[in-house]
Amino acid sequence: MKLFVSEGNPHCVKVLAGLEVTGVKCDVQLVSHEERVVPFLNRPVLPVLLLPSGQHLFSPNAICQYLFEVVGKEASDDGNQLLEWEATELQPAVLQALHMLMLQGKSGEAGTVLKGPLGWLEQYLSKRTTPFLTEETVAVADIVLWAALYPILSNSTFEAVVGELPSVRGWFKRVSQVPACEAAVQRVLQGKGLDALKNFLQKQPAPHIQRRDSPSSANATEMEDSELMMTEEEVEVAAQAWSKGLPDCSDSTQKKHPILPQEGKRNVLVTSALPYVNNVPHLGNIIGCVLSADVFARYGRLRGWNLLYVCGTDEYGTATENKAREEGLTPQEICDKYHAVHSSIYKWFQIDFDYFGRTTTEQQTEIAQDIFWRLHERGYLLEDVVEQLRCENCQRFLADRFVEGVCPHCKYPEARGDQCDKCGRLINAVELKEPQCKVCQQTPEIRSSKHLFLDLPKLEGELEQWLEKSMGSGDWTVNAKHITRSWLRDGLKPRCITRDLQWGTPVPHPDFSDKVFYVWFDAPIGYLSITANYTSEWEKWWKNPQQVELYNFMAKDNVPFHSVVFPCSLLGAQDNYTLVNNLVATEYLNYEDTKFSKSRGVGVFGDMAKDTGIPSDVWRFYLLYLRPEGQDSAFSWADMALKNNSELLNNLGNFINRAGMFVSKFFEGHVPEMVLQDEDKRLIAQVCWELKQYIQLLDKVRIRDALKCILNISRHGNQYIQVNEPWKKIKGGDDDRKRAGTVTGVSVNVACLLSAMLEPYMPTVSQTIRDQLQAPAHCARAMLYADRGFLCSLSAGHRIGTVSPLFQKLESEQIEALRKRFGGQQVPSSTVNSAQPKPPAAAAPAVNASVSAADPEKAKQLAAAVAKQVRTCAKCQIKNNPIIITIFPSTQ
Amino acid sequence: MALKELSSLEKCLGLKKPNKYSTQGERKVPVLQNNNGPALVGLVTIASHLVHEAKRTELLGNSAEQRAVVQQWLEYRITRLDNCSKEEVKVILKELNQYLEDKVYLAGNSFTLADTLMYYGIHHIIMNLAVQEKEKFLNVTRWFDHIQHYPGVRHHLAPVVVLRNRVYPSGQH
């Protein structure tokens, strides 16, 4: 055991005194302040005790505690408490005071800093009956506190500023007289008094006791939001704006196709990454691309932007060929089949594309070949020879996914040609040991073949210039910027754009007539060709960067193709293409533990969502609620039930339903007269503020955060109803009845605003609310358009329709059944056949149970429960067992 | 915050009767009112007291040495980690990452109170790390993932997703 100390370090007084008092045998080594004894600490820290086990103790208090324990003096609650107080309160104050006094010469301020802790200690000691802090004799707490206070209490400068402290001084004197303590002081300060500390203090980072910028602010801000302080003026302005009511709005909400850019309008082109056709899309795909883009597109239309949202299936490539072989169909048949599957899933999820197309069209060939020739003419294409695996038996070159073998890095026997599932490393297919053709199990040969490369290095300068402009002026998510920069930092390399396949866009160059374009080159061109299928005037969108603002939505794995590779193709083609202005990439939505893979078919698929009996709007809500914005998030069935029951049912649904019910029950379905009092105005102002936040956030595509604003409004609303108790006031006198009328009227108008704000997130619920309230059709647009704010859209006398509950409770048994049904599909082998898992037969009864939860009887019960305002316990003990979901690349 | 931690710790220790806590001062230091004596003040003090009450003293360490190491990390948690500035967060992660390089738990080979309280204290930091940063502080992430799955520990905190494979393997593109 060895103790490292340094001269003039007050902390060393503690441990040396402790060593002397306990009489523990230990080598003491004197080192300089800068000596880094503990290897893992960032700064040199002393004293340090090297334990016999080789571990380092670098906390003086822990060292003292240890020394006392070695001689049989165990820690007590009392002692622990004093040590904790010393570490958290006294020590920072002492260091700050010393810093102020010795280095800045501010003795007065130094005294102020110490007042609190010393006062506390004085009080503590005055109540004790023992001569020392915890016992009749000197214990660990005495040594630690005494040593901490030594520089202060032994210095006459402090006497005047800290004031009379009889008990503290008495105790301090008693400890100072212990010979061990005297010796320790001598050893550290060398008789130089406090000046000995100067050198040490200069080496310390400036102490700052006032560290209130707690990083736990994530939760703190959420709580603060709800206690937002409003000035009188703000409240008055909001109330006046509200009272004006809806303007006459002649804006037609009907879309007129084809939508084309218009002069003087904000022209917004929205795309979501093209899902790969050969698989059923995942919940992960849905939230990462199409659903996120849909919310933004719906929002943009509400805001009155001239907006076009296009997407489609990405259909060419090896995976399609493979799937076709598997299912015994032609690639075209596979595409037709799965395109329909995709369409119907997105329809069920209410994705409101202006056009949902596909990449296997003539326009695709035309545009891709045009871009190719332009690149070729301008010298942006290179030729090179590539080594590839060829299966003689199958008579073709094997794409990465068609080869399996032993991983050259970790020896995993089932590594794929592009990546090893075990160690996660990327592999070059020709490096695989013992490669096998996945189709016929024969060993393929290495052959060389001539290919074309896009000369990215040549375009790098131009790309960087454009990126700087686009990132500077548009909204790029942090991950998108990060990934793009990391690509540029590593330097760009030429990228192969051709493939030895049949199923693809043919390369028009005669020397490469048997080849097609590689999907990464081809697929993003799909955005253009899909638009071309929508309208022959597609170039008004895609060759019009002056008028058009382009938003690309995707998961982060797709970022480089949209920020580096595709822009390079378009820049090189030099045809005034519209390049992306806003690149919105999500992180991954997945499961905490298990690794999962597309080829193993682990995950939840879009077509199964509707079989759960849970409405599409609830799915949308939950996926958007946990949209991986800024960080990964995980889907969990139990959490979905919790959010449904607590946020949708008890918060949002409860508020809207109560507001409507009060109008029906107490005012015969007519919105009552509203005479605003301060309290009502405050609510209106709060709602206005949340609405403003919502708009600001959605303008920046912070979809998840904006959803919280909606929930905040209904929380405010519930509180408002709860405090004002219209159901009681309605039975009271005239004034009370009027008050009940105002509260009900304001509430039902808040409900109407909520229907507008919900439109991008939950379109069906939004429409249902408006139907129930018989709200004017244009009210949603009116309030969001041009920042008009929260308006009284249901004026006194307006007749509402029939009000009924909007949401149903998700029972824990139902959720547990779903969790089992979707969670247990760990397919043992990695054969490609397993790409589309079927729920195990044994789970069938559970499915029925889940469907029956939606029956009318159940709905009636729920309605009753809502009416009675029965609150389900939000903390109900549902086992938290999330399911596996991921977002896979949609371009291969 | 500290109060939630303590009630989670109670559950984690299997204490049947939940205690009532209050807080004092600007820093909201937790206080435990005690029937048999004066109130206990301070997170570590109360936590250690609970461990004794639950007769799970092995969680404070099995030897004098280990007990000292546990105390040291408990102190680190409340003095360095709590209320630390943004710049300091990186330093702390770096230090812990180096320290944990060859360790399973904070105090060596067995799970202790230091792991529990450090986990509670660092959760909000890990929660806000980008995937790249999680990879950078690999040892901390591994330890964190391990502790959040340690039976009975997590309670009031949301699970943090930890990816097992690297997002940006070196030498590709």
JSON list of N, CA, C and O in Angstrom, two decimals, chain B residues 56-88:
[
{"chain": "B", "resi": 56, "resn": "ARG", "atom": "N", "xyz": [-28.53, -5.82, 3.16]},
{"chain": "B", "resi": 56, "resn": "ARG", "atom": "CA", "xyz": [-27.84, -6.16, 1.92]},
{"chain": "B", "resi": 56, "resn": "ARG", "atom": "C", "xyz": [-26.47, -5.48, 1.91]},
{"chain": "B", "resi": 56, "resn": "ARG", "atom": "O", "xyz": [-26.05, -4.90, 0.90]},
{"chain": "B", "resi": 57, "resn": "THR", "atom": "N", "xyz": [-25.75, -5.59, 3.04]},
{"chain": "B", "resi": 57, "resn": "THR", "atom": "CA", "xyz": [-24.52, -4.82, 3.18]},
{"chain": "B", "resi": 57, "resn": "THR", "atom": "C", "xyz": [-23.47, -5.20, 2.15]},
{"chain": "B", "resi": 57, "resn": "THR", "atom": "O", "xyz": [-22.52, -4.44, 1.92]},
{"chain": "B", "resi": 58, "resn": "GLU", "atom": "N", "xyz": [-23.63, -6.35, 1.50]},
{"chain": "B", "resi": 58, "resn": "GLU", "atom": "CA", "xyz": [-22.66, -6.70, 0.45]},
{"chain": "B", "resi": 58, "resn": "GLU", "atom": "C", "xyz": [-22.69, -5.65, -0.67]},
{"chain": "B", "resi": 58, "resn": "GLU", "atom": "O", "xyz": [-21.72, -5.48, -1.40]},
{"chain": "B", "resi": 59, "resn": "LEU", "atom": "N", "xyz": [-23.79, -4.91, -0.76]},
{"chain": "B", "resi": 59, "resn": "LEU", "atom": "CA", "xyz": [-23.88, -3.87, -1.79]},
{"chain": "B", "resi": 59, "resn": "LEU", "atom": "C", "xyz": [-23.01, -2.67, -1.48]},
{"chain": "B", "resi": 59, "resn": "LEU", "atom": "O", "xyz": [-22.82, -1.79, -2.33]},
{"chain": "B", "resi": 60, "resn": "LEU", "atom": "N", "xyz": [-22.49, -2.61, -0.27]},
{"chain": "B", "resi": 60, "resn": "LEU", "atom": "CA", "xyz": [-21.57, -1.53, 0.05]},
{"chain": "B", "resi": 60, "resn": "LEU", "atom": "C", "xyz": [-20.12, -2.01, -0.07]},
{"chain": "B", "resi": 60, "resn": "LEU", "atom": "O", "xyz": [-19.19, -1.26, 0.19]},
{"chain": "B", "resi": 61, "resn": "GLY", "atom": "N", "xyz": [-19.95, -3.28, -0.45]},
{"chain": "B", "resi": 61, "resn": "GLY", "atom": "CA", "xyz": [-18.61, -3.83, -0.59]},
{"chain": "B", "resi": 61, "resn": "GLY", "atom": "C", "xyz": [-18.38, -4.97, 0.37]},
{"chain": "B", "resi": 61, "resn": "GLY", "atom": "O", "xyz": [-18.93, -4.99, 1.48]},
{"chain": "B", "resi": 62, "resn": "ASN", "atom": "N", "xyz": [-17.56, -5.92, -0.06]},
{"chain": "B", "resi": 62, "resn": "ASN", "atom": "CA", "xyz": [-17.34, -7.11, 0.74]},
{"chain": "B", "resi": 62, "resn": "ASN", "atom": "C", "xyz": [-16.09, -7.05, 1.60]},
{"chain": "B", "resi": 62, "resn": "ASN", "atom": "O", "xyz": [-15.86, -7.90, 2.44]},
{"chain": "B", "resi": 63, "resn": "SER", "atom": "N", "xyz": [-15.26, -6.06, 1.35]},
{"chain": "B", "resi": 63, "resn": "SER", "atom": "CA", "xyz": [-14.04, -5.93, 2.14]},
{"chain": "B", "resi": 63, "resn": "SER", "atom": "C", "xyz": [-13.82, -4.44, 2.38]},
{"chain": "B", "resi": 63, "resn": "SER", "atom": "O", "xyz": [-14.47, -3.61, 1.76]},
{"chain": "B", "resi": 64, "resn": "ALA", "atom": "N", "xyz": [-12.90, -4.15, 3.30]},
{"chain": "B", "resi": 64, "resn": "ALA", "atom": "CA", "xyz": [-12.62, -2.74, 3.58]},
{"chain": "B", "resi": 64, "resn": "ALA", "atom": "C", "xyz": [-12.21, -2.03, 2.29]},
{"chain": "B", "resi": 64, "resn": "ALA", "atom": "O", "xyz": [-12.64, -0.91, 2.03]},
{"chain": "B", "resi": 65, "resn": "GLU", "atom": "N", "xyz": [-11.39, -2.70, 1.51]},
{"chain": "B", "resi": 65, "resn": "GLU", "atom": "CA", "xyz": [-10.94, -2.10, 0.26]},
{"chain": "B", "resi": 65, "resn": "GLU", "atom": "C", "xyz": [-12.10, -1.79, -0.66]},
{"chain": "B", "resi": 65, "resn": "GLU", "atom": "O", "xyz": [-12.23, -0.70, -1.19]},
{"chain": "B", "resi": 66, "resn": "GLN", "atom": "N", "xyz": [-12.94, -2.80, -0.85]},
{"chain": "B", "resi": 66, "resn": "GLN", "atom": "CA", "xyz": [-14.05, -2.60, -1.78]},
{"chain": "B", "resi": 66, "resn": "GLN", "atom": "C", "xyz": [-15.02, -1.55, -1.25]},
{"chain": "B", "resi": 66, "resn": "GLN", "atom": "O", "xyz": [-15.55, -0.74, -2.01]},
{"chain": "B", "resi": 67, "resn": "ARG", "atom": "N", "xyz": [-15.22, -1.56, 0.07]},
{"chain": "B", "resi": 67, "resn": "ARG", "atom": "CA", "xyz": [-16.11, -0.55, 0.64]},
{"chain": "B", "resi": 67, "resn": "ARG", "atom": "C", "xyz": [-15.58, 0.86, 0.35]},
{"chain": "B", "resi": 67, "resn": "ARG", "atom": "O", "xyz": [-16.34, 1.77, 0.05]},
{"chain": "B", "resi": 68, "resn": "ALA", "atom": "N", "xyz": [-14.26, 1.00, 0.44]},
{"chain": "B", "resi": 68, "resn": "ALA", "atom": "CA", "xyz": [-13.68, 2.32, 0.17]},
{"chain": "B", "resi": 68, "resn": "ALA", "atom": "C", "xyz": [-13.89, 2.71, -1.30]},
{"chain": "B", "resi": 68, "resn": "ALA", "atom": "O", "xyz": [-14.21, 3.86, -1.60]},
{"chain": "B", "resi": 69, "resn": "VAL", "atom": "N", "xyz": [-13.72, 1.74, -2.19]},
{"chain": "B", "resi": 69, "resn": "VAL", "atom": "CA", "xyz": [-13.92, 2.02, -3.61]},
{"chain": "B", "resi": 69, "resn": "VAL", "atom": "C", "xyz": [-15.38, 2.42, -3.87]},
{"chain": "B", "resi": 69, "resn": "VAL", "atom": "O", "xyz": [-15.67, 3.36, -4.61]},
{"chain": "B", "resi": 70, "resn": "VAL", "atom": "N", "xyz": [-16.29, 1.69, -3.23]},
{"chain": "B", "resi": 70, "resn": "VAL", "atom": "CA", "xyz": [-17.71, 2.03, -3.40]},
{"chain": "B", "resi": 70, "resn": "VAL", "atom": "C", "xyz": [-17.97, 3.45, -2.91]},
{"chain": "B", "resi": 70, "resn": "VAL", "atom": "O", "xyz": [-18.59, 4.26, -3.61]},
{"chain": "B", "resi": 71, "resn": "GLN", "atom": "N", "xyz": [-17.46, 3.77, -1.73]},
{"chain": "B", "resi": 71, "resn": "GLN", "atom": "CA", "xyz": [-17.65, 5.11, -1.20]},
{"chain": "B", "resi": 71, "resn": "GLN", "atom": "C", "xyz": [-17.11, 6.17, -2.14]},
{"chain": "B", "resi": 71, "resn": "GLN", "atom": "O", "xyz": [-17.70, 7.22, -2.35]},
{"chain": "B", "resi": 72, "resn": "GLN", "atom": "N", "xyz": [-15.95, 5.87, -2.69]},
{"chain": "B", "resi": 72, "resn": "GLN", "atom": "CA", "xyz": [-15.32, 6.82, -3.58]},
{"chain": "B", "resi": 72, "resn": "GLN", "atom": "C", "xyz": [-16.18, 7.14, -4.80]},
{"chain": "B", "resi": 72, "resn": "GLN", "atom": "O", "xyz": [-16.34, 8.28, -5.20]},
{"chain": "B", "resi": 73, "resn": "TRP", "atom": "N", "xyz": [-16.78, 6.10, -5.39]},
{"chain": "B", "resi": 73, "resn": "TRP", "atom": "CA", "xyz": [-17.61, 6.34, -6.58]},
{"chain": "B", "resi": 73, "resn": "TRP", "atom": "C", "xyz": [-18.94, 6.96, -6.23]},
{"chain": "B", "resi": 73, "resn": "TRP", "atom": "O", "xyz": [-19.52, 7.71, -7.02]},
{"chain": "B", "resi": 74, "resn": "LEU", "atom": "N", "xyz": [-19.43, 6.66, -5.03]},
{"chain": "B", "resi": 74, "resn": "LEU", "atom": "CA", "xyz": [-20.65, 7.34, -4.58]},
{"chain": "B", "resi": 74, "resn": "LEU", "atom": "C", "xyz": [-20.37, 8.83, -4.44]},
{"chain": "B", "resi": 74, "resn": "LEU", "atom": "O", "xyz": [-21.18, 9.67, -4.84]},
{"chain": "B", "resi": 75, "resn": "GLU", "atom": "N", "xyz": [-19.20, 9.14, -3.90]},
{"chain": "B", "resi": 75, "resn": "GLU", "atom": "CA", "xyz": [-18.83, 10.54, -3.74]},
{"chain": "B", "resi": 75, "resn": "GLU", "atom": "C", "xyz": [-18.65, 11.19, -5.11]},
{"chain": "B", "resi": 75, "resn": "GLU", "atom": "O", "xyz": [-19.07, 12.32, -5.33]},
{"chain": "B", "resi": 76, "resn": "TYR", "atom": "N", "xyz": [-18.02, 10.47, -6.00]},
{"chain": "B", "resi": 76, "resn": "TYR", "atom": "CA", "xyz": [-17.81, 10.96, -7.37]},
{"chain": "B", "resi": 76, "resn": "TYR", "atom": "C", "xyz": [-19.16, 11.33, -7.99]},
{"chain": "B", "resi": 76, "resn": "TYR", "atom": "O", "xyz": [-19.32, 12.37, -8.60]},
{"chain": "B", "resi": 77, "resn": "ARG", "atom": "N", "xyz": [-20.10, 10.44, -7.79]},
{"chain": "B", "resi": 77, "resn": "ARG", "atom": "CA", "xyz": [-21.44, 10.70, -8.34]},
{"chain": "B", "resi": 77, "resn": "ARG", "atom": "C", "xyz": [-21.99, 12.03, -7.82]},
{"chain": "B", "resi": 77, "resn": "ARG", "atom": "O", "xyz": [-22.46, 12.86, -8.60]},
{"chain": "B", "resi": 78, "resn": "ILE", "atom": "N", "xyz": [-21.98, 12.26, -6.52]},
{"chain": "B", "resi": 78, "resn": "ILE", "atom": "CA", "xyz": [-22.65, 13.46, -6.01]},
{"chain": "B", "resi": 78, "resn": "ILE", "atom": "C", "xyz": [-21.80, 14.71, -6.13]},
{"chain": "B", "resi": 78, "resn": "ILE", "atom": "O", "xyz": [-22.33, 15.80, -6.15]},
{"chain": "B", "resi": 79, "resn": "THR", "atom": "N", "xyz": [-20.48, 14.55, -6.21]},
{"chain": "B", "resi": 79, "resn": "THR", "atom": "CA", "xyz": [-19.68, 15.77, -6.30]},
{"chain": "B", "resi": 79, "resn": "THR", "atom": "C", "xyz": [-19.32, 16.13, -7.74]},
{"chain": "B", "resi": 79, "resn": "THR", "atom": "O", "xyz": [-19.27, 17.29, -8.09]},
{"chain": "B", "resi": 80, "resn": "ARG", "atom": "N", "xyz": [-19.08, 15.13, -8.55]},
{"chain": "B", "resi": 80, "resn": "ARG", "atom": "CA", "xyz": [-18.66, 15.44, -9.91]},
{"chain": "B", "resi": 80, "resn": "ARG", "atom": "C", "xyz": [-19.81, 15.40, -10.91]},
{"chain": "B", "resi": 80, "resn": "ARG", "atom": "O", "xyz": [-19.94, 16.27, -11.76]},
{"chain": "B", "resi": 81, "resn": "LEU", "atom": "N", "xyz": [-20.60, 14.35, -10.80]},
{"chain": "B", "resi": 81, "resn": "LEU", "atom": "CA", "xyz": [-21.61, 14.13, -11.83]},
{"chain": "B", "resi": 81, "resn": "LEU", "atom": "C", "xyz": [-22.82, 15.05, -11.65]},
{"chain": "B", "resi": 81, "resn": "LEU", "atom": "O", "xyz": [-23.30, 15.65, -12.61]},
{"chain": "B", "resi": 82, "resn": "ASP", "atom": "N", "xyz": [-23.32, 15.17, -10.42]},
{"chain": "B", "resi": 82, "resn": "ASP", "atom": "CA", "xyz": [-24.54, 15.94, -10.21]},
{"chain": "B", "resi": 82, "resn": "ASP", "atom": "C", "xyz": [-24.28, 17.41, -10.52]},
{"chain": "B", "resi": 82, "resn": "ASP", "atom": "O", "xyz": [-23.30, 17.99, -10.05]},
{"chain": "B", "resi": 83, "resn": "ASN", "atom": "N", "xyz": [-25.19, 18.00, -11.26]},
{"chain": "B", "resi": 83, "resn": "ASN", "atom": "CA", "xyz": [-25.11, 19.42, -11.61]},
{"chain": "B", "resi": 83, "resn": "ASN", "atom": "C", "xyz": [-23.84, 19.80, -12.36]},
{"chain": "B", "resi": 83, "resn": "ASN", "atom": "O", "xyz": [-23.39, 20.93, -12.27]},
{"chain": "B", "resi": 84, "resn": "CYS", "atom": "N", "xyz": [-23.24, 18.87, -13.05]},
{"chain": "B", "resi": 84, "resn": "CYS", "atom": "CA", "xyz": [-22.01, 19.24, -13.74]},
{"chain": "B", "resi": 84, "resn": "CYS", "atom": "C", "xyz": [-22.33, 20.01, -15.03]},
{"chain": "B", "resi": 84, "resn": "CYS", "atom": "O", "xyz": [-23.42, 19.92, -15.57]},
{"chain": "B", "resi": 85, "resn": "SER", "atom": "N", "xyz": [-21.38, 20.78, -15.48]},
{"chain": "B", "resi": 85, "resn": "SER", "atom": "CA", "xyz": [-21.59, 21.59, -16.68]},
{"chain": "B", "resi": 85, "resn": "SER", "atom": "C", "xyz": [-21.46, 20.72, -17.92]},
{"chain": "B", "resi": 85, "resn": "SER", "atom": "O", "xyz": [-21.02, 19.57, -17.84]},
{"chain": "B", "resi": 86, "resn": "LYS", "atom": "N", "xyz": [-21.83, 21.28, -19.05]},
{"chain": "B", "resi": 86, "resn": "LYS", "atom": "CA", "xyz": [-21.81, 20.52, -20.29]},
{"chain": "B", "resi": 86, "resn": "LYS", "atom": "C", "xyz": [-20.40, 20.04, -20.65]},
{"chain": "B", "resi": 86, "resn": "LYS", "atom": "O", "xyz": [-20.21, 18.93, -21.12]},
{"chain": "B", "resi": 87, "resn": "GLU", "atom": "N", "xyz": [-19.42, 20.92, -20.41]},
{"chain": "B", "resi": 87, "resn": "GLU", "atom": "CA", "xyz": [-18.05, 20.55, -20.76]},
{"chain": "B", "resi": 87, "resn": "GLU", "atom": "C", "xyz": [-17.56, 19.43, -19.84]},
{"chain": "B", "resi": 87, "resn": "GLU", "atom": "O", "xyz": [-16.85, 18.52, -20.25]},
{"chain": "B", "resi": 88, "resn": "GLU", "atom": "N", "xyz": [-18.00, 19.53, -18.60]},
{"chain": "B", "resi": 88, "resn": "GLU", "atom": "CA", "xyz": [-17.57, 18.55, -17.60]},
{"chain": "B", "resi": 88, "resn": "GLU", "atom": "C", "xyz": [-18.14, 17.16, -17.93]},
{"chain": "B", "resi": 88, "resn": "GLU", "atom": "O", "xyz": [-17.51, 16.16, -17.62]}
]
